[in-house]
CSV table of N, CA and C in Angstrom, one decimal:
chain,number,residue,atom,x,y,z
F,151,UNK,N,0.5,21.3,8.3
F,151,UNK,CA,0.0,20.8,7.1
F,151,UNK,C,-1.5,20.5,7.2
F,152,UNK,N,-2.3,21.3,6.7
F,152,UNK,CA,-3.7,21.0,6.3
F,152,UNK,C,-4.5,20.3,5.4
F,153,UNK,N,-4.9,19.8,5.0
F,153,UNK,CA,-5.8,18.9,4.0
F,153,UNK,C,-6.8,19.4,3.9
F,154,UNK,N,-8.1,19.0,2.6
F,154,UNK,CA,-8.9,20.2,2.6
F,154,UNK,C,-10.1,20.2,3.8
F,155,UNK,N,-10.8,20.8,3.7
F,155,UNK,CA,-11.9,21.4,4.7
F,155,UNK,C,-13.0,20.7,3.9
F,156,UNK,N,-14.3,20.4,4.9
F,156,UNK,CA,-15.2,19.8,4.7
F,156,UNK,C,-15.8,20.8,3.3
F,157,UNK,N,-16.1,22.1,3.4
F,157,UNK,CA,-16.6,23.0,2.7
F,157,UNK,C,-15.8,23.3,1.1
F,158,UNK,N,-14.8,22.5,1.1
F,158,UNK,CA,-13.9,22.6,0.4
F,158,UNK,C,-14.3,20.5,-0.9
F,159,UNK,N,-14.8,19.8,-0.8
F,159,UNK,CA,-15.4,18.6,-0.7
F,159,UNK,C,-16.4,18.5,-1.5
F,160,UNK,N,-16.8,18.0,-2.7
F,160,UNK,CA,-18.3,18.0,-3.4
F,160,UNK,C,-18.1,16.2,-3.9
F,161,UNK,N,-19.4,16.1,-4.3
F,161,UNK,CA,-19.6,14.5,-4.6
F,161,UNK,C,-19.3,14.0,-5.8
F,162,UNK,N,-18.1,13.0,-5.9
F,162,UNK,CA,-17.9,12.5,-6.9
F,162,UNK,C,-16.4,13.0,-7.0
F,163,UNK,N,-15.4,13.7,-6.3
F,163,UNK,CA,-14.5,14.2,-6.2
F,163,UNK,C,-13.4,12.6,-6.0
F,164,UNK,N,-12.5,12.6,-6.4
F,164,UNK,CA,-12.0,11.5,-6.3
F,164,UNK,C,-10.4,11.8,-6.0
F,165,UNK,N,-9.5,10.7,-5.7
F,165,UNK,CA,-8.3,10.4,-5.5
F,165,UNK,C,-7.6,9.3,-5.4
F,166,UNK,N,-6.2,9.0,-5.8
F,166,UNK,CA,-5.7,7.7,-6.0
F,166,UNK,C,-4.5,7.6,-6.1
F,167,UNK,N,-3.6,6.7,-5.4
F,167,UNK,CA,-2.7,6.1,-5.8
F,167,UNK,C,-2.6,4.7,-6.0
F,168,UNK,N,-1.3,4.7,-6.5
F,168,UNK,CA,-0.6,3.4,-7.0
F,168,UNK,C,0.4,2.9,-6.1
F,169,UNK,N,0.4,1.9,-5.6
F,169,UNK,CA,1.8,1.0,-5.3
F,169,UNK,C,1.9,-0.4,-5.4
F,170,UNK,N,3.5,-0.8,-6.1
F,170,UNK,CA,3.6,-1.8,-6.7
F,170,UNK,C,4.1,-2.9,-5.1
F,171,UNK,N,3.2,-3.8,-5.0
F,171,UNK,CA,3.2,-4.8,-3.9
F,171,UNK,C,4.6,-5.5,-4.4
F,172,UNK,N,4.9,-5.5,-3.1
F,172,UNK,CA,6.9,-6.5,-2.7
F,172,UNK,C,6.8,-7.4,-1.9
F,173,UNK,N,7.7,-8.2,-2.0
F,173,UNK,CA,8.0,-9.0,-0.9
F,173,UNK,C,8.2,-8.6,0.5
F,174,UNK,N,9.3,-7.2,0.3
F,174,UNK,CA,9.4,-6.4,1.6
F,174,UNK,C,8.1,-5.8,2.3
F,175,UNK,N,7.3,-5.6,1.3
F,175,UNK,CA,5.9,-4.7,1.9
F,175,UNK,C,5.1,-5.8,2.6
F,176,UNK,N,5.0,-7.5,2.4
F,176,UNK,CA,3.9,-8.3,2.6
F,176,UNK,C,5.5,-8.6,4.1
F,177,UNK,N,6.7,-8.5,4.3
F,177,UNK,CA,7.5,-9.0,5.4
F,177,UNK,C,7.3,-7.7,6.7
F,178,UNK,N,7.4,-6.9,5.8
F,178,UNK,CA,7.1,-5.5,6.9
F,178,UNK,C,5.6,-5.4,7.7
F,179,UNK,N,4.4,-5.5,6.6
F,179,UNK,CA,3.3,-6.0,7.0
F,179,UNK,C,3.3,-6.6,8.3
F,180,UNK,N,3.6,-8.5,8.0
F,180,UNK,CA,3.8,-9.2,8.8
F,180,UNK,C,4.4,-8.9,10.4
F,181,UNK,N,5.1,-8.2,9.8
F,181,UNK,CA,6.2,-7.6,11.4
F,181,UNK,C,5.4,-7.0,12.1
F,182,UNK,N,4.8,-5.9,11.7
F,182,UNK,CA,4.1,-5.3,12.4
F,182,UNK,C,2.3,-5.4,12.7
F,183,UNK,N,2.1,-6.2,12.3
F,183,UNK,CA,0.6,-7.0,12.7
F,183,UNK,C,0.5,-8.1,13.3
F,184,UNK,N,1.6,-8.6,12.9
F,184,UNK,CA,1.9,-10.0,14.0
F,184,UNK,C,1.1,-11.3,12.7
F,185,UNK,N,0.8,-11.0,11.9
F,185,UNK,CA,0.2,-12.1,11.0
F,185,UNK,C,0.9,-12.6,10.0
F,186,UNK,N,1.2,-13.6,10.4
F,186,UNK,CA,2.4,-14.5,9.8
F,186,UNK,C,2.1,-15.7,8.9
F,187,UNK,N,1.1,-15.7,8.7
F,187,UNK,CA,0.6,-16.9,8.1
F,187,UNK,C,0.9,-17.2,6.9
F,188,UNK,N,1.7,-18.6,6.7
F,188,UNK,CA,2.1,-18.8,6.0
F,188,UNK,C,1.7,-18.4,3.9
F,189,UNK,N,0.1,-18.6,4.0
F,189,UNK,CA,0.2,-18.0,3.1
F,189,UNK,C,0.7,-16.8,2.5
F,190,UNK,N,0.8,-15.9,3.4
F,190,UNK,CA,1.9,-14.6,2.9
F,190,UNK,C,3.3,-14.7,2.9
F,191,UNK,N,4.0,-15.4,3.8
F,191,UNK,CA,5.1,-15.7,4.2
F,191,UNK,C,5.8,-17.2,3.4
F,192,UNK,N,5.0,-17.8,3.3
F,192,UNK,CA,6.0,-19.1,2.7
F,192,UNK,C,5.7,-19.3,1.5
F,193,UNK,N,6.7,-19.3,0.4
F,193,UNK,CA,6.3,-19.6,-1.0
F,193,UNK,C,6.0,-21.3,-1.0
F,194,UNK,N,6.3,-22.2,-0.7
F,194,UNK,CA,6.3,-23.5,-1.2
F,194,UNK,C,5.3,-23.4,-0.5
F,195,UNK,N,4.7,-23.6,1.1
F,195,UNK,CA,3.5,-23.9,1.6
F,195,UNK,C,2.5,-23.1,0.2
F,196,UNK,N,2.3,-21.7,0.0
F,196,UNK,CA,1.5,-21.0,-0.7
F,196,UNK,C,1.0,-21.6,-2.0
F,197,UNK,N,2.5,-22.5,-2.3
F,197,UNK,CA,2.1,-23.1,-4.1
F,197,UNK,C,1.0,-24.2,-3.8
F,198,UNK,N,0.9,-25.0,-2.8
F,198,UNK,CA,-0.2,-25.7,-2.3
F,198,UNK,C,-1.3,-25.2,-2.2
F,199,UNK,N,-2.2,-23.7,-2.6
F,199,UNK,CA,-3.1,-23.4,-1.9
F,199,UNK,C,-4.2,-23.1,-3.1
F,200,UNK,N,-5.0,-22.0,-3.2
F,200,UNK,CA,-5.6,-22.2,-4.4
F,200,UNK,C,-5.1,-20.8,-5.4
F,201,UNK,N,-3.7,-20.0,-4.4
F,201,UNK,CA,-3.9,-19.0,-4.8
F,201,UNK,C,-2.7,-19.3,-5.9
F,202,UNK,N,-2.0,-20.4,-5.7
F,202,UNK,CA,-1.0,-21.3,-6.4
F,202,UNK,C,0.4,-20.4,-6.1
F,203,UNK,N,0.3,-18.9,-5.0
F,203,UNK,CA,2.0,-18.5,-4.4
F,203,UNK,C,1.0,-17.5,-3.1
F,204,UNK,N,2.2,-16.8,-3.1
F,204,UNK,CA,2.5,-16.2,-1.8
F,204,UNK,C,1.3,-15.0,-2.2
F,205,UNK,N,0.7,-14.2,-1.5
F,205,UNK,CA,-0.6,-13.6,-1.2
F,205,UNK,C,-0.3,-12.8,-0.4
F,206,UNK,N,-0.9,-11.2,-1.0
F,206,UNK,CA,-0.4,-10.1,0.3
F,206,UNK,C,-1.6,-10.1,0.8
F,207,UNK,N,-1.2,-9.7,2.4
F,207,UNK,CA,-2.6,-9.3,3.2
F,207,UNK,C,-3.5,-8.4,2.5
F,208,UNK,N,-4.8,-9.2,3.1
F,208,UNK,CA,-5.9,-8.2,2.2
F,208,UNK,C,-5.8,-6.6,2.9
F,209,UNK,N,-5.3,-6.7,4.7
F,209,UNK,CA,-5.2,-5.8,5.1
F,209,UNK,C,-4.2,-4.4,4.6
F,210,UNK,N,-3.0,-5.1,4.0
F,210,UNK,CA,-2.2,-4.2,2.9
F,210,UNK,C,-2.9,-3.5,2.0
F,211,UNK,N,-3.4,-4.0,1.2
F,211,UNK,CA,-4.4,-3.5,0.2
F,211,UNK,C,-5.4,-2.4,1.1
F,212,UNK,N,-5.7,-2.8,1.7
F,212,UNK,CA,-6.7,-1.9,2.4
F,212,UNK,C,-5.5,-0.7,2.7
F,213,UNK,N,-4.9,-0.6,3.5
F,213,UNK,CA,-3.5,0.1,4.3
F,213,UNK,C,-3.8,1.5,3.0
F,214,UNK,N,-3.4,1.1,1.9
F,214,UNK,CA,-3.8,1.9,0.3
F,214,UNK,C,-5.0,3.1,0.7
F,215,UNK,N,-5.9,2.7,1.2
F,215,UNK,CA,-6.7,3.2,1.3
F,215,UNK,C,-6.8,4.6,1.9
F,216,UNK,N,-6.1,3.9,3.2
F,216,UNK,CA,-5.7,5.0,4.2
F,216,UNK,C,-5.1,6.0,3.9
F,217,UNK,N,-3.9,5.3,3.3
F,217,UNK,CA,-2.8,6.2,2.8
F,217,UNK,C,-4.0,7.3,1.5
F,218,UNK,N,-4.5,7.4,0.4
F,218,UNK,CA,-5.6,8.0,0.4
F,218,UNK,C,-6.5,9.4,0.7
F,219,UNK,N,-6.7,8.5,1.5
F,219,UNK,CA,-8.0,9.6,2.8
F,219,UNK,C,-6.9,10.6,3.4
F,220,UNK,N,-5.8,9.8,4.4
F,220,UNK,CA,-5.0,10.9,5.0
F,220,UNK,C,-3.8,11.7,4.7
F,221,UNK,N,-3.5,11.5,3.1
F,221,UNK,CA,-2.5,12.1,2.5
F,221,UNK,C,-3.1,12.8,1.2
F,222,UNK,N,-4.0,12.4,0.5
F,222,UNK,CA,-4.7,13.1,-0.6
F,222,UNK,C,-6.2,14.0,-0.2
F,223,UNK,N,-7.0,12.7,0.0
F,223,UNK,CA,-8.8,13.4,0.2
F,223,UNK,C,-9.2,12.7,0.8
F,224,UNK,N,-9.5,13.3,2.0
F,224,UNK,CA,-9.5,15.0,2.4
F,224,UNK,C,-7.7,15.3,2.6
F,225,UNK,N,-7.3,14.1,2.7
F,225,UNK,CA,-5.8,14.5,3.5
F,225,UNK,C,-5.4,14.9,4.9
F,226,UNK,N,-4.5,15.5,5.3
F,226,UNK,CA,-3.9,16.0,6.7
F,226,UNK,C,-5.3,16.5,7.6
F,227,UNK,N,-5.3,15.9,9.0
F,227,UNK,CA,-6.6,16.1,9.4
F,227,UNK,C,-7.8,15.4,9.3
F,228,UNK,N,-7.5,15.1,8.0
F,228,UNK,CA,-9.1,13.9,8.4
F,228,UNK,C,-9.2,12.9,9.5
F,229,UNK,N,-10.4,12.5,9.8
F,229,UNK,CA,-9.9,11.5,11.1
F,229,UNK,C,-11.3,10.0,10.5
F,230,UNK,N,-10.6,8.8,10.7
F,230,UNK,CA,-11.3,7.8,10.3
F,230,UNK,C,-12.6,7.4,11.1
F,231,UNK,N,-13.5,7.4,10.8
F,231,UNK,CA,-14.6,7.2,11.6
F,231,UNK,C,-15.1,5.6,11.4
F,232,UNK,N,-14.8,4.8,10.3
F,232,UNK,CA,-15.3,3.5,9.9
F,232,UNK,C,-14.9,3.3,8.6
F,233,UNK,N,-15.0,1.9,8.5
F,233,UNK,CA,-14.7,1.4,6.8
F,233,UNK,C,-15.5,0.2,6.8
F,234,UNK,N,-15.9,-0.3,5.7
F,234,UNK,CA,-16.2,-1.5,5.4
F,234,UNK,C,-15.6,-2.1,4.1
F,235,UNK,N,-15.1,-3.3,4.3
F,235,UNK,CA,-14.3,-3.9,3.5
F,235,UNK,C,-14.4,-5.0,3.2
F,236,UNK,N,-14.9,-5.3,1.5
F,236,UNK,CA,-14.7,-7.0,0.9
F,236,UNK,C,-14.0,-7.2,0.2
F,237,UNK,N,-13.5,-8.2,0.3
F,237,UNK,CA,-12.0,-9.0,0.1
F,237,UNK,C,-12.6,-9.8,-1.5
F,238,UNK,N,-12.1,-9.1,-2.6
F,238,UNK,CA,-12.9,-9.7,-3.9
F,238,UNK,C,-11.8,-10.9,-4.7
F,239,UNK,N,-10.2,-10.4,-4.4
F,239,UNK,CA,-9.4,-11.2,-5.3
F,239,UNK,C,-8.1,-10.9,-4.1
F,240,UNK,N,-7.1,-11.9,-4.4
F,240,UNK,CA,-5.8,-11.8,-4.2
F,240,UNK,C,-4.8,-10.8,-4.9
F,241,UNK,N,-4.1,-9.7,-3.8
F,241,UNK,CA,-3.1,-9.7,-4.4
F,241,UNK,C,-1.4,-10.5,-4.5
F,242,UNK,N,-0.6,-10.3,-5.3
F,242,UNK,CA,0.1,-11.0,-5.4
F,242,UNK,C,1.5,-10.1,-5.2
F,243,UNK,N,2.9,-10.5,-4.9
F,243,UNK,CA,3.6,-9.5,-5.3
F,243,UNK,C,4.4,-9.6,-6.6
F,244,UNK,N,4.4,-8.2,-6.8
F,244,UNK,CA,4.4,-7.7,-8.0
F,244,UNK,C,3.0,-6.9,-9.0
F,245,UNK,N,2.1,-7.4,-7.8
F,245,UNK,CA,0.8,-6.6,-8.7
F,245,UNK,C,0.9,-4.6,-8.3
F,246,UNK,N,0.3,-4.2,-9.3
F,246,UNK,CA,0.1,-2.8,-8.9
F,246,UNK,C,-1.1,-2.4,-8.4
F,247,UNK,N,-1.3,-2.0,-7.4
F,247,UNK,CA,-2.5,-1.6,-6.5
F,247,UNK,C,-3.0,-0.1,-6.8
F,248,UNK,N,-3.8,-0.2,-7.5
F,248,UNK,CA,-4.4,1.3,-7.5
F,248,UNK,C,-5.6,1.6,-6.2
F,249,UNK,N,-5.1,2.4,-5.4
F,249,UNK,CA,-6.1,3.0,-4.5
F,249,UNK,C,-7.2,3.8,-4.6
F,250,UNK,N,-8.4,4.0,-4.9
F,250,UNK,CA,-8.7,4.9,-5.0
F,250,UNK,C,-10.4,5.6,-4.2
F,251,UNK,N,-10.4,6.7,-3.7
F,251,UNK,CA,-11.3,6.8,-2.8
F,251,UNK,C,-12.2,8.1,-3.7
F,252,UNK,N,-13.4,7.4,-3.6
F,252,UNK,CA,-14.5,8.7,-4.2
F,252,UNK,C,-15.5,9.6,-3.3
F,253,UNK,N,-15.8,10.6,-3.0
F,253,UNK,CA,-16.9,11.5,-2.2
F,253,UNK,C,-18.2,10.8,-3.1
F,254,UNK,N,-19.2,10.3,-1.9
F,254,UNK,CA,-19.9,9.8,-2.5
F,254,UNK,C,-21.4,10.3,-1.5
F,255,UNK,N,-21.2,10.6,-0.3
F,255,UNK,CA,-21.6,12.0,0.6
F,255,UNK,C,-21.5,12.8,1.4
F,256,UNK,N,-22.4,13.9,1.8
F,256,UNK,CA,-21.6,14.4,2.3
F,256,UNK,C,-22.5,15.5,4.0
F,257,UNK,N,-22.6,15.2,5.4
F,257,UNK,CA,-23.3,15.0,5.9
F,257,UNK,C,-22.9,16.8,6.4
F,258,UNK,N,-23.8,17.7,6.0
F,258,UNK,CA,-22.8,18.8,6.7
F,258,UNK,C,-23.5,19.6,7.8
F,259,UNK,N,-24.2,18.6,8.4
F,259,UNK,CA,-24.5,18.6,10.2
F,259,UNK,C,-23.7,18.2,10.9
F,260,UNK,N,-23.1,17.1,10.2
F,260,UNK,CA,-21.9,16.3,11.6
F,260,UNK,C,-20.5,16.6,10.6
F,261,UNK,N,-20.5,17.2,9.7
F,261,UNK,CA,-18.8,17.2,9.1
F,261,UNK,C,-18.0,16.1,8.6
F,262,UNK,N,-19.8,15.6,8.2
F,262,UNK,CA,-19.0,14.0,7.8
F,262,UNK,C,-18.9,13.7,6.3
F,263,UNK,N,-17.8,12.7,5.7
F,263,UNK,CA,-17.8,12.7,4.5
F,263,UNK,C,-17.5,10.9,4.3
F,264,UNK,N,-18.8,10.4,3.5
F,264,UNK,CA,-18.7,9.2,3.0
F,264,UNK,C,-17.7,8.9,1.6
F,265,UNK,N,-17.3,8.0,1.8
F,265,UNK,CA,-16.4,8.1,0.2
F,265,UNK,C,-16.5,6.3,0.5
F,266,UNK,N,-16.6,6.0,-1.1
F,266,UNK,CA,-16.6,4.9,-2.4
F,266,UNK,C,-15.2,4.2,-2.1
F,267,UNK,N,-14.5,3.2,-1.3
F,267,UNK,CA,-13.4,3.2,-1.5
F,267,UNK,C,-13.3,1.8,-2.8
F,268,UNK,N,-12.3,1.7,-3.0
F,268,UNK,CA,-12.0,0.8,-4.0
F,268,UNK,C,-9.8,0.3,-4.2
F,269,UNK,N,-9.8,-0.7,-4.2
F,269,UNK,CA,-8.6,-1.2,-4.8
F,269,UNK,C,-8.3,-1.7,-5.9
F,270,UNK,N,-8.0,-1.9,-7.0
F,270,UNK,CA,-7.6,-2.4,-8.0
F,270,UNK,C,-6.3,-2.8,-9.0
F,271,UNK,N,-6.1,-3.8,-8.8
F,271,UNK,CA,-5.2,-4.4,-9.7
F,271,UNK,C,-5.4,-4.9,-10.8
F,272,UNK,N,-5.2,-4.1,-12.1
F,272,UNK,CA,-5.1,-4.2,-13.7
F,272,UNK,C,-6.4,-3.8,-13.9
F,273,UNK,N,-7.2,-3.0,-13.5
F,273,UNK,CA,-8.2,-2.7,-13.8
F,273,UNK,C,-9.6,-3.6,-13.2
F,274,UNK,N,-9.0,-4.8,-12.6
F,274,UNK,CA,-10.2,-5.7,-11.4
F,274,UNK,C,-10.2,-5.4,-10.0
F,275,UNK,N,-11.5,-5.5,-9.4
F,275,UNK,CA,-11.2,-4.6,-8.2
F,275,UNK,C,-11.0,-6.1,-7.6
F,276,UNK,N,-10.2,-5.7,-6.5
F,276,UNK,CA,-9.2,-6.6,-5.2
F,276,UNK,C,-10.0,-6.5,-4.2
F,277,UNK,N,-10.6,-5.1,-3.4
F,277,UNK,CA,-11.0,-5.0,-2.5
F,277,UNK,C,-11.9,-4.0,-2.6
F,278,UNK,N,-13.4,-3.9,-1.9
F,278,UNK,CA,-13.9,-2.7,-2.2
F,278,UNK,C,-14.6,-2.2,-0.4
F,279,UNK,N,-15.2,-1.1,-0.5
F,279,UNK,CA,-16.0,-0.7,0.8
F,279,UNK,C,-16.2,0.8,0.5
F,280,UNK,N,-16.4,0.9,2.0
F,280,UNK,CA,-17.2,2.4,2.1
F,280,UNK,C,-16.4,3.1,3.5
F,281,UNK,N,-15.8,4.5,3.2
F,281,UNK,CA,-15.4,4.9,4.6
F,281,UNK,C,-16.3,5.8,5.2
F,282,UNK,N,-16.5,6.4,6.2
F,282,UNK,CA,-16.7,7.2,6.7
F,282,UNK,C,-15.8,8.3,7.7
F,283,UNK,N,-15.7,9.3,7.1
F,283,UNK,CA,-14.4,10.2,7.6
F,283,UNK,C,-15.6,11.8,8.5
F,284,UNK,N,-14.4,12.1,9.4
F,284,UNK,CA,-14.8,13.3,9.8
F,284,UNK,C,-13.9,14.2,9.1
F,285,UNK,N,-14.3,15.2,8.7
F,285,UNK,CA,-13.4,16.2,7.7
F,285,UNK,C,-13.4,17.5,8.5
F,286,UNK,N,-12.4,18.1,8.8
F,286,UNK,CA,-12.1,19.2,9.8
F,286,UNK,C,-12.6,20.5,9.4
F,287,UNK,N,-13.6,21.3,9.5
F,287,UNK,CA,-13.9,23.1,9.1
F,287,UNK,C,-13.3,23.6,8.8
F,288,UNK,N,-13.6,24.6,8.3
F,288,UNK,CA,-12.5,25.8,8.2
F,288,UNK,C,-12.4,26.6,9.2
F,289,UNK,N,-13.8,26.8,10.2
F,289,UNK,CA,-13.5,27.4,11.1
F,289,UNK,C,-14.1,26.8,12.4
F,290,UNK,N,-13.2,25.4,12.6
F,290,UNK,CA,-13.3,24.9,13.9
F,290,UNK,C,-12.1,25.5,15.1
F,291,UNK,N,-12.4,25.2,15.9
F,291,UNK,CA,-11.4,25.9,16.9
F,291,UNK,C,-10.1,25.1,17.3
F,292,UNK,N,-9.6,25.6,17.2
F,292,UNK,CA,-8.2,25.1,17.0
F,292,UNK,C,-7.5,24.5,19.0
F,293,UNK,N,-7.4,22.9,18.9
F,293,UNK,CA,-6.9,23.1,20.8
F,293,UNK,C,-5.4,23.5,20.5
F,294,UNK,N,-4.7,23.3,21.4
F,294,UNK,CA,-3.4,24.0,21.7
F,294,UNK,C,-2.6,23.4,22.6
């Protein structure tokens, strides 16, 4: 399975999904990051806090992103070179996370592709940044 080619890529090309944040996504998270802190995990500690409940990792939200880049644009093949990421609002569960990543440029000495990332719940962004991807040729050589 391929995803597109760098030459395949113009600026302002966009892509996005949706997923509705659970309880099981912020427990599964946890499990495998090792980050347990209560504010994600405990409702009563959480109603104490300012976010007044339980709060999915900002890292989740970001997670969206990935999914993105390596399943939509560029998709299969792309390889992550960096991100940068600010943490604007809480998600909550039950919010809907729209992902969405834009070509914003495009380096085609090194095969590199900058994209606009963005998260958003109800139309306010959650989390925003910038990635930097390497995007595979069409006619790179293939290892074996």
């Amino acid at each position: 399975m391929q995803g597109l080619y760098f030459d395949e890529l113009s600026v302002g090309q966009s892509a996005e999904v949706t997923h509705v944040v659970g309880a099981a996504d912020i427990e599964a998270f946890a499990a495998v990051s090792g980050d347990v802190n209560p504010v994600h995990m405990d409702e009563a500690y959480a109603r104490t806090t300012t976010f007044g409940g339980r709060i999915a990792h900002g890292m989740l939200a970001a997670a969206y992103i990935s999914a993105v880049l390596g399943n939509r644009l560029p998709g299969p093949g792309a390889i992550y070179l960096s991100q940068s990421l600010r943490f604007r609002r809480p998600v909550k569960i039950g919010d809907p996370v729209t992902a969405r990543v834009t070509v914003k440029a495009l380096d085609d000495a090194k095969g590199h592709a900058t994209f606009e990332t963005v998260c958003l719940v109800n139309g306010k962004t959650v989390v925003e940044g910038e990635a930097l991807i390497m995007v595979p040729r069409r006619d790179a050589p293939r290892k074996s």
